[in-house]
CSV table of C-alpha atoms and ligand atoms in Angstrom, one decimal:
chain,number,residue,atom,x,y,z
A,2,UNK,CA,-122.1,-46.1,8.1
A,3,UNK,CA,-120.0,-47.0,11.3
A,4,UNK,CA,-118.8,-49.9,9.6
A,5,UNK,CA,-117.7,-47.8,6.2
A,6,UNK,CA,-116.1,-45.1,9.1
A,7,UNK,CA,-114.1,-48.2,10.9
A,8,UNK,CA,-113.3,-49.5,7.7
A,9,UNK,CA,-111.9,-46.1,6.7
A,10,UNK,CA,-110.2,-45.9,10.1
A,11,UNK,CA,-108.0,-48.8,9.7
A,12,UNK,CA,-107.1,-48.4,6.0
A,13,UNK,CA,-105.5,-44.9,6.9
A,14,UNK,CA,-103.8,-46.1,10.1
A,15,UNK,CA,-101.8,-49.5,8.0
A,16,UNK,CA,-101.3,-46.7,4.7
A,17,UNK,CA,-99.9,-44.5,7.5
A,18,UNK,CA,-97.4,-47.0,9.0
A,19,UNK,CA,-96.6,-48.0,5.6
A,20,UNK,CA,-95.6,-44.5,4.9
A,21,UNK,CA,-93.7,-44.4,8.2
A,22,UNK,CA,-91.8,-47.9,7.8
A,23,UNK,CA,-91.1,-46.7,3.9
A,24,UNK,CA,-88.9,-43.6,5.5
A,25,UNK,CA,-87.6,-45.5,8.5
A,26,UNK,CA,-85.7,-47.6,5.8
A,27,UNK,CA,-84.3,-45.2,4.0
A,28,UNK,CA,-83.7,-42.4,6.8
A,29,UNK,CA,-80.8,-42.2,8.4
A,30,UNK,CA,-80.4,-40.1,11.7
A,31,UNK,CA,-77.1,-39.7,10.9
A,32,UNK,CA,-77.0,-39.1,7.5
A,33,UNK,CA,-76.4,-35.5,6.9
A,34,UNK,CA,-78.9,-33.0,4.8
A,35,UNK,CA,-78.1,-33.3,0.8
A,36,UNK,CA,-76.7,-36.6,1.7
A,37,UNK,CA,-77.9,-40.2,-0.7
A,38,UNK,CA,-78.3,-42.4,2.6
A,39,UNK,CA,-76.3,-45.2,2.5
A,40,UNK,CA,-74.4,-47.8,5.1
A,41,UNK,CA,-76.5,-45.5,7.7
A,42,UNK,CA,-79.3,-46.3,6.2
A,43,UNK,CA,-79.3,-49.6,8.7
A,44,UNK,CA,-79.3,-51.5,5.4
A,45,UNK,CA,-76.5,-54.1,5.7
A,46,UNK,CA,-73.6,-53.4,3.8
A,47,UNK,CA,-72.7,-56.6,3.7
A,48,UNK,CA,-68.9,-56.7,1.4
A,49,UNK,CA,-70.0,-53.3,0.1
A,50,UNK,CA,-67.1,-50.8,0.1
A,51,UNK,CA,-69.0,-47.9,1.6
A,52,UNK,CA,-67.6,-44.3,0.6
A,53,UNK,CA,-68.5,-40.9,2.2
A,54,UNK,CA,-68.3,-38.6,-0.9
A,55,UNK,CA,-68.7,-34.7,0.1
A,56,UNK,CA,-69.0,-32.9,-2.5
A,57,UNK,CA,-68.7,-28.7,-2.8
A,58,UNK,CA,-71.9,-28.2,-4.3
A,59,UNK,CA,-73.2,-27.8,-7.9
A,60,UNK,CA,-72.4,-24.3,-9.4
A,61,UNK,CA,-70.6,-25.4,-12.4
A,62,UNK,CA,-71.1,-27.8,-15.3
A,63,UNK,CA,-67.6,-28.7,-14.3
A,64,UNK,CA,-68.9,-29.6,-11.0
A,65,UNK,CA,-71.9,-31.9,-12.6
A,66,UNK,CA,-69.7,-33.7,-14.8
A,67,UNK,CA,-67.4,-34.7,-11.7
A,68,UNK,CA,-70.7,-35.7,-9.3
A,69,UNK,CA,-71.6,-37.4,-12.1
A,70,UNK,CA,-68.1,-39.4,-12.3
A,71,UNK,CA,-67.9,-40.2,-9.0
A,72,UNK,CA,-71.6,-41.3,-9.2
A,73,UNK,CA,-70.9,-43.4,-12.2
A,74,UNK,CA,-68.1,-45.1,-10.7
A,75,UNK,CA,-69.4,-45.9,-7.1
A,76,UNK,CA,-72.4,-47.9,-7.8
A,77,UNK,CA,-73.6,-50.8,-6.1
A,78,UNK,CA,-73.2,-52.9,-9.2
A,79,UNK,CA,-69.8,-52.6,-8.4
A,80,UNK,CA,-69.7,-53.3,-5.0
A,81,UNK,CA,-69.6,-50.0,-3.5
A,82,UNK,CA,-72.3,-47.8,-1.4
A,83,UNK,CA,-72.0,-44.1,-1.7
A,84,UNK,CA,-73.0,-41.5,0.2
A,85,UNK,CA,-73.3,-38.2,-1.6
A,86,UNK,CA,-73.1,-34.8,0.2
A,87,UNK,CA,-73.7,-31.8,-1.6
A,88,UNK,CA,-72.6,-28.7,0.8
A,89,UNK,CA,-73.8,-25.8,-1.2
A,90,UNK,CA,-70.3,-24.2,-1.7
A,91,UNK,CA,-70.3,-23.7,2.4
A,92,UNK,CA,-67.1,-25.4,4.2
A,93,UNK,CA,-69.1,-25.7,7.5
A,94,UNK,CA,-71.4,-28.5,5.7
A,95,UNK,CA,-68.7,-30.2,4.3
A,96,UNK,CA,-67.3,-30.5,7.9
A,97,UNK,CA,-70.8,-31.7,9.0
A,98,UNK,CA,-70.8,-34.5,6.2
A,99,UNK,CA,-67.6,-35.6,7.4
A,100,UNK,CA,-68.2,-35.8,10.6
A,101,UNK,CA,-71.6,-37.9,9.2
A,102,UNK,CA,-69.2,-40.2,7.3
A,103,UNK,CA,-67.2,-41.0,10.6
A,104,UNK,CA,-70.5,-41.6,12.8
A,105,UNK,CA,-70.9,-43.8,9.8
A,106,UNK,CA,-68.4,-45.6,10.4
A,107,UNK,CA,-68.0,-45.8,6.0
A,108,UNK,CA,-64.7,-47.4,4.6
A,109,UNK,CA,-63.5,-44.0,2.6
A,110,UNK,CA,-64.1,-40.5,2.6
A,111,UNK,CA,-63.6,-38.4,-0.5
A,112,UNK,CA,-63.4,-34.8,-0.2
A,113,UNK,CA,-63.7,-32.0,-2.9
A,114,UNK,CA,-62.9,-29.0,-0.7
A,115,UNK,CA,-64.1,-25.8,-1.4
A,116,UNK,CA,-61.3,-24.3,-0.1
A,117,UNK,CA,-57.7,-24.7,1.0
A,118,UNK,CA,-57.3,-23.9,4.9
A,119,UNK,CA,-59.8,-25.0,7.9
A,120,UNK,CA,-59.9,-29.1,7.2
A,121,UNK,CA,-57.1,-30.1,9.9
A,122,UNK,CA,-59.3,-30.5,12.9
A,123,UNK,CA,-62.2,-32.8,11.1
A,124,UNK,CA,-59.5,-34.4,9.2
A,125,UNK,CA,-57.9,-35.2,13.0
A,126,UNK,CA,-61.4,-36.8,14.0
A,127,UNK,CA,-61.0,-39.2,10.5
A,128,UNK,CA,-57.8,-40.2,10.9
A,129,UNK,CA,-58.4,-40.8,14.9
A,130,UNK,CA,-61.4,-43.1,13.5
A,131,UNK,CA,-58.9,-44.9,11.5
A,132,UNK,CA,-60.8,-44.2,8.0
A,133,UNK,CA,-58.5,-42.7,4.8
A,134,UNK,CA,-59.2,-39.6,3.2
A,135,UNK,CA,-59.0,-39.1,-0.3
A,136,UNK,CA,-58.7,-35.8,-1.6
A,137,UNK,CA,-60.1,-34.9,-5.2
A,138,UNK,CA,-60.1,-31.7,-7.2
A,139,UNK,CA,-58.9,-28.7,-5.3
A,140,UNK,CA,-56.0,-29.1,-2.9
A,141,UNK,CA,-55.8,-28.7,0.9
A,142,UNK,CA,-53.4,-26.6,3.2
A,143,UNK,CA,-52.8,-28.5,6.5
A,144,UNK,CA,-50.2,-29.0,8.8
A,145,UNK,CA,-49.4,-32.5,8.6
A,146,UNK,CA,-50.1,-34.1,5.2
A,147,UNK,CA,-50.5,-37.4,7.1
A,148,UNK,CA,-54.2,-36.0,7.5
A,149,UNK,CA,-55.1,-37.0,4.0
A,150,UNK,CA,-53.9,-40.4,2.5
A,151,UNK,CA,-53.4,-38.6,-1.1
A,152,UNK,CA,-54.8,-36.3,-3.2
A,153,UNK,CA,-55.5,-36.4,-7.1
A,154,UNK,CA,-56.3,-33.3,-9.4
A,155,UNK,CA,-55.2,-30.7,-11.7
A,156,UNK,CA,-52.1,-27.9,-11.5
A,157,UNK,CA,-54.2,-24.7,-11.6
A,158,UNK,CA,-51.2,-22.5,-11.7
A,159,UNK,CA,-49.9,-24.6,-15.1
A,160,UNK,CA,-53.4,-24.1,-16.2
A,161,UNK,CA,-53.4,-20.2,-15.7
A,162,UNK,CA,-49.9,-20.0,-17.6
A,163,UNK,CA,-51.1,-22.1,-20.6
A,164,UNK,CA,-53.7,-19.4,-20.7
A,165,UNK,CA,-51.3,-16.8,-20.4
A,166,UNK,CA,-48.7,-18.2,-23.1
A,167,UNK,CA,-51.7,-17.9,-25.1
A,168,UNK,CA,-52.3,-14.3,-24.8
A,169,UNK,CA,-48.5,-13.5,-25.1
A,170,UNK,CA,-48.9,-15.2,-28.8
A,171,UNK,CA,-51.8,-14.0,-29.8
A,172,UNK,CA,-52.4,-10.5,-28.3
A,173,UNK,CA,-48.8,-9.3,-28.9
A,174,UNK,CA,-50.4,-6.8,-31.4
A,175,UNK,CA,-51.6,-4.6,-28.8
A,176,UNK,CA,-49.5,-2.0,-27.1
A,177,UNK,CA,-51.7,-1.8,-24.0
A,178,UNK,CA,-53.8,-4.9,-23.1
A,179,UNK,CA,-56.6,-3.7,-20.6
A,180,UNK,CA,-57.3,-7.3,-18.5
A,181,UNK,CA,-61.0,-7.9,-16.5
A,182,UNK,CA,-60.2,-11.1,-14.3
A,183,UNK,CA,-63.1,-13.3,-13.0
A,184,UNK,CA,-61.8,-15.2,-10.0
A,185,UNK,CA,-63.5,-18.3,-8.8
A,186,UNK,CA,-63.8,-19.1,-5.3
A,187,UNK,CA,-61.9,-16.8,-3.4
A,188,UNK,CA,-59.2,-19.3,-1.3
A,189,UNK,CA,-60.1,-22.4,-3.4
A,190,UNK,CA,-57.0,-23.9,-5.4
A,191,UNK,CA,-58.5,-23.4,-8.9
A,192,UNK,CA,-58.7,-19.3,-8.1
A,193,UNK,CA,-55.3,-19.6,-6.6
A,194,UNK,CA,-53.2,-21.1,-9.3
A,195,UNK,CA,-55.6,-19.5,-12.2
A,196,UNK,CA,-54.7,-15.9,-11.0
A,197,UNK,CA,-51.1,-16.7,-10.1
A,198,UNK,CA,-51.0,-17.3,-13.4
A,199,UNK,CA,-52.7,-14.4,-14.7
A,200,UNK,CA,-50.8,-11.9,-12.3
A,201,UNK,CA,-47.1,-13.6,-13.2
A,202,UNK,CA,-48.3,-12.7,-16.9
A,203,UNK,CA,-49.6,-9.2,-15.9
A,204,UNK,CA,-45.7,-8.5,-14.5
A,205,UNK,CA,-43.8,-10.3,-17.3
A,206,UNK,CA,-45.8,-7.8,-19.9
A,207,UNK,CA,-45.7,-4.6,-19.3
A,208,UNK,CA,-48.5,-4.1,-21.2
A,209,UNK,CA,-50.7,-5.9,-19.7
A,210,UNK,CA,-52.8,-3.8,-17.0
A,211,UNK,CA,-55.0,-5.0,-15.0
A,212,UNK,CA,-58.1,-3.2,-14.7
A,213,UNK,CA,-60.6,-5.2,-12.4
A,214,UNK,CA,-59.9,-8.0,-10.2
A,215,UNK,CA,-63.6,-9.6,-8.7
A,216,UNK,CA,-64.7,-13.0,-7.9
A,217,UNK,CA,-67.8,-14.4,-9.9
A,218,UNK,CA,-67.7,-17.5,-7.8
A,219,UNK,CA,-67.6,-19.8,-10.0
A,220,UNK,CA,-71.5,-18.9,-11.3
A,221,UNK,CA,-72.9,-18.1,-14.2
A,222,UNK,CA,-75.1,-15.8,-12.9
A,223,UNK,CA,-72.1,-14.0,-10.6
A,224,UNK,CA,-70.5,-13.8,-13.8
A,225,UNK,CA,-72.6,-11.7,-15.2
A,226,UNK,CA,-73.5,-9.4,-12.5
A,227,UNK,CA,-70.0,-8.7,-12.0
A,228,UNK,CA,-69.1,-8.3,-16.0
A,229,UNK,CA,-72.0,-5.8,-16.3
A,230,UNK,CA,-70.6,-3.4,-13.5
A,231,UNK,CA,-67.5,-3.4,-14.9
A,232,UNK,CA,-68.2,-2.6,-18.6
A,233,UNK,CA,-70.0,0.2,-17.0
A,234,UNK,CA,-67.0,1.4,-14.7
A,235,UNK,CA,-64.6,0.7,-17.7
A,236,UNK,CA,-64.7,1.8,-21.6
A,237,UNK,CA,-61.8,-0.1,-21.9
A,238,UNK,CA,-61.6,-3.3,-21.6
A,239,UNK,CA,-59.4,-6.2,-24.2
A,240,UNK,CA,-59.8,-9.1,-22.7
A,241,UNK,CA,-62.0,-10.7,-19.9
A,242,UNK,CA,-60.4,-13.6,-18.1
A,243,UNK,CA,-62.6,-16.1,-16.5
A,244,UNK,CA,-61.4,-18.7,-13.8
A,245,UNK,CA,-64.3,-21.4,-15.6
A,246,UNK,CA,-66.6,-21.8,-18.3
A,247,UNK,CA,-69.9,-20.3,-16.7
A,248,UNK,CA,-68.4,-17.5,-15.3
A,249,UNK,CA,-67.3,-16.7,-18.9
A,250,UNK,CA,-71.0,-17.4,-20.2
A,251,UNK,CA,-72.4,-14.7,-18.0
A,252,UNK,CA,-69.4,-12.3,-19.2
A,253,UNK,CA,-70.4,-12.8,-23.2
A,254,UNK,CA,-74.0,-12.3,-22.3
A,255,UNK,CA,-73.2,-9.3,-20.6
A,256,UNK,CA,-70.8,-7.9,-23.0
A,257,UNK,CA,-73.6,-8.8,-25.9
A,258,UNK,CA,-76.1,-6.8,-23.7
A,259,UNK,CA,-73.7,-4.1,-23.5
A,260,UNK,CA,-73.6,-4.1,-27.7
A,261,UNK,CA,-70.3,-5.7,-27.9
A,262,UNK,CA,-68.8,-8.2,-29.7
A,263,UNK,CA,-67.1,-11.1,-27.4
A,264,UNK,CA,-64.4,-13.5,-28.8
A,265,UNK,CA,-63.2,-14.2,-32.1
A,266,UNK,CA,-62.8,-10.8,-34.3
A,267,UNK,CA,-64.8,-8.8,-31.4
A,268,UNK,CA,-64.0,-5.9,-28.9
A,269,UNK,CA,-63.2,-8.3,-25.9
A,270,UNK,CA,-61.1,-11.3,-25.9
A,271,UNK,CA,-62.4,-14.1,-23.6
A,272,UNK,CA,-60.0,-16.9,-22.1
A,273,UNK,CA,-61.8,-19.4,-20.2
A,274,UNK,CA,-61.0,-22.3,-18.2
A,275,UNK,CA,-62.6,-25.9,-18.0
A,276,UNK,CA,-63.3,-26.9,-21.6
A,277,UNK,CA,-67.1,-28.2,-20.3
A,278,UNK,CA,-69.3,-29.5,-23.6
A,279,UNK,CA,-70.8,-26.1,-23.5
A,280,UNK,CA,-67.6,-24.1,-23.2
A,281,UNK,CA,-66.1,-25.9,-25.8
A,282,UNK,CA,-69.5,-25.1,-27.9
A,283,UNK,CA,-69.1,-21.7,-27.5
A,284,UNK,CA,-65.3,-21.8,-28.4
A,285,UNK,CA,-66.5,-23.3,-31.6
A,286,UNK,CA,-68.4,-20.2,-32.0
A,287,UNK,CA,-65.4,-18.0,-31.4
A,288,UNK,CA,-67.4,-16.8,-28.7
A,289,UNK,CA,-64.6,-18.2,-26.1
A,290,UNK,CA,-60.8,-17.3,-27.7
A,291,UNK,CA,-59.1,-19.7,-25.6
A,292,UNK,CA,-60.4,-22.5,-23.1
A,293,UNK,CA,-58.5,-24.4,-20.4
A,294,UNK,CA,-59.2,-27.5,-19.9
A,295,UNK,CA,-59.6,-28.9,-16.3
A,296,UNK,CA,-60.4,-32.2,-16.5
A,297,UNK,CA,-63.6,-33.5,-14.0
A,298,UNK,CA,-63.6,-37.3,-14.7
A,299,UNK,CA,-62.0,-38.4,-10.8
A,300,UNK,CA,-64.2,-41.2,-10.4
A,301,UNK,CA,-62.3,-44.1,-12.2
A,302,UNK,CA,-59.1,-42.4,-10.6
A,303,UNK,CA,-60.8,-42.2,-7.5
A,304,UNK,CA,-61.4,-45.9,-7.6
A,305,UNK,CA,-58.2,-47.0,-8.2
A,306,UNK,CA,-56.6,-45.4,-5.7
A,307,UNK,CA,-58.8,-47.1,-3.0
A,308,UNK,CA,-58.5,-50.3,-5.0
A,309,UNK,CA,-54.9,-49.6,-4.8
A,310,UNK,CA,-55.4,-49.3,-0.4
A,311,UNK,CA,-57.4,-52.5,-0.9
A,312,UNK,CA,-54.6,-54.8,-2.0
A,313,UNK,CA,-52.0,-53.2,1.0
A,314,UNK,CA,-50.0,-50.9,-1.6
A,315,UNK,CA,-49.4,-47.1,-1.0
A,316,UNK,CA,-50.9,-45.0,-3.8
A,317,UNK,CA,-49.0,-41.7,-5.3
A,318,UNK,CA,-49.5,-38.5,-2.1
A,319,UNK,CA,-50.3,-36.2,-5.0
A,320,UNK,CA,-51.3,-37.2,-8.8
A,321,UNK,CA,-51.8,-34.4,-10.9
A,322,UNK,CA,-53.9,-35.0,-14.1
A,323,UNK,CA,-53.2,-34.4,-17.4
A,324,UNK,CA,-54.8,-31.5,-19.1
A,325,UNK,CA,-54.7,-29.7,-22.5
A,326,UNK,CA,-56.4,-26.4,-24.2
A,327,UNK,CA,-58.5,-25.6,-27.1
A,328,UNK,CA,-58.6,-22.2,-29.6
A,329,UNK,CA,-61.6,-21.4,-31.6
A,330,UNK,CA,-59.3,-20.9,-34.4
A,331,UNK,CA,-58.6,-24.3,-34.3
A,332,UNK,CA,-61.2,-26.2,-32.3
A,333,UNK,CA,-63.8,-28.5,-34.3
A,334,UNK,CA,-66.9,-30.5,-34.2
A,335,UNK,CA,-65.3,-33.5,-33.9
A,336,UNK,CA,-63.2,-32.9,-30.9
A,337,UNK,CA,-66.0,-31.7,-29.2
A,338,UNK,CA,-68.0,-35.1,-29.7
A,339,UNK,CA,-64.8,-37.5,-29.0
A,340,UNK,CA,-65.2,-35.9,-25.4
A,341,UNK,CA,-66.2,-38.0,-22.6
A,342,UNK,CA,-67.6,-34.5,-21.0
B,424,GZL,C1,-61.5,-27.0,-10.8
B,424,GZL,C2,-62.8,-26.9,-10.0
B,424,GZL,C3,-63.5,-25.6,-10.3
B,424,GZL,C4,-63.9,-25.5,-11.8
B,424,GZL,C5,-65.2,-24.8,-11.6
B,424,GZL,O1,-60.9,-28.2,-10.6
B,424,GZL,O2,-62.5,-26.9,-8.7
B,424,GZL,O3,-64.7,-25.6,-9.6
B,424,GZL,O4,-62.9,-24.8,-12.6
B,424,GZL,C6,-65.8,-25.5,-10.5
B,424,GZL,O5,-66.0,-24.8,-12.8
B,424,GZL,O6,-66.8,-24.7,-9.9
């Protein structure tokens, strides 16, 4: 029996060190929380190009097909260690990741900021370290644009007057036009240049009025919280405008619970922005009147620029992608699956 007990003994102390070896590889003190360990990892990098990636989280399908991008792009098949941040839509843990990448010591850092203002300190720290920062997506507002080496994404205020051109073509019918608009992020470039749009429209029509103004976040489930109040604050209401595709999911399911039609021959117009697989699926429906695209797929441009800072050259400060728009009246099957998202 002592023998069996000994026997036992020594089995659970080697399965424990195991266990405790297994996580000392892959841990990484430094690595922040949500983070895919990488160079810190104390695994060699050897030529690897290590890039910090912080991401803004993962409220959107918009948001999933650009993780996925970058993801796609920076594997170690082709040569590259990523480290993945997700900061759960809070700026503070994007700061944190940052600072992670520069303890780090990885070759890039790639931003996606969730807002506009508040990056010019860690960005300091990044550029003291000697590491470029690549900005993706949304923009930044800081005082020296020699913080950031460049930044690629789309022109959200271009975006929000496609959308409104739109309306002034096909809603000219109505005298009055009674306007819900679902903000994104409140300070993030997509709700900035989406409702400058919107709110240059509401002045150029006089028409137009516009009865609620209240972020959804970006979130389905915002969405429809916040479309739910407001049918039952307002009997009339024309047309909901929503800042991205899951926002404007939780708007048709709240309008449906309400007993209203949404889209294409209903009571409430719906304009939507990021033509996602979904969003366009639902434009198909004619339950979307008019969707925005906002194209996620950064990684390949992503990788060029840093190939671009490889080989000594100086890429573009600001490359704006390019971008088009779908209406249910025209939309088909078959655009939908030549998409890459
Ligand atoms: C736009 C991007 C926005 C999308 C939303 O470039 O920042 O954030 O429109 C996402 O779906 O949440």
């Amino acid at each position: 029996m002592k023998k069996l007990l000994s026997v036992l003994l020594a089995m659970t102390m080697a399965l424990s060190f195991a266990a405790c070896s297994g996580s000392a590889a892959n841990s990484s003190a430094a690595a922040p929380a949500n983070s895919t360990a990488g160079k810190a990892a104390g695994g060699d990098s050897g030529d690897m190009t290590v890039v910090g990636f912080s991401q803004v989280g993962a409220e959107s399908d918009w948001r999933t097909a650009n993780t996925a991008s970058m993801k796609e792009t920076f594997t170690e098949a082709n040569g590259y260690k990523l480290i993945f941040d997700d900061a759960q839509q809070k700026q503070e843990n994007q700061i944190t990741a940052i600072r992670n990448f520069i303890q780090q010591e990885v070759d890039y850092i790639v931003l996606a900021p969730v807002t506009e203002t508040g990056w010019d300190t860690v960005l300091k720290e990044a550029k003291d370290a000697g590491i470029p920062v690549i900005i993706v997506d949304r923009m930044i507002d800081v005082s020296d644009d020699s913080l950031f080496t460049c930044w690629v994404g789309s022109d959200f205020r271009k975006e929000g007057d496609t959308a409104v051109k739109w309306m002034q073509d096909n809603l000219k019918d109505k005298k009055e036009l009674h306007i819900v608009h679902l903000q994104g992020t409140i300070g993030s470039s997509a709700q900035i240049g989406r409702t400058e749009g919107l709110e240059a429209g509401v002045k150029a029509n006089p028409g137009w009025k516009l009865v609620a103004q209240q972020t959804g976040e970006f979130t389905q489930a915002k969405g429809q919280e916040v479309m739910e109040s407001l049918l039952k604050q307002n009997d009339k209401i024309d047309v909901v405008y929503c800042e991205n595709d899951n926002m404007a999911f939780g708007a048709i399911d709240a309008i449906e619970a309400a007993g209203k039609k949404a889209g294409k021959g209903g009571d409430i117009t719906v304009i939507s922005f990021d033509s996602t697989k979904a969003g366009l699926e639902a434009t198909l429906k004619g339950k979307i009147n008019y969707n925005v695209e906002c194209n996620p797929l950064h990684g390949p441009r992503v990788e060029s620029i840093i190939k671009e800072l490889k080989a000594g050259k100086t890429p573009q400060k600001l490359a704006y992608v390019d971008e088009t728009a779908f209406d249910a009246n025209t939309i088909t099957q078959a655009v939908i699956d030549a998409r890459a998202y």
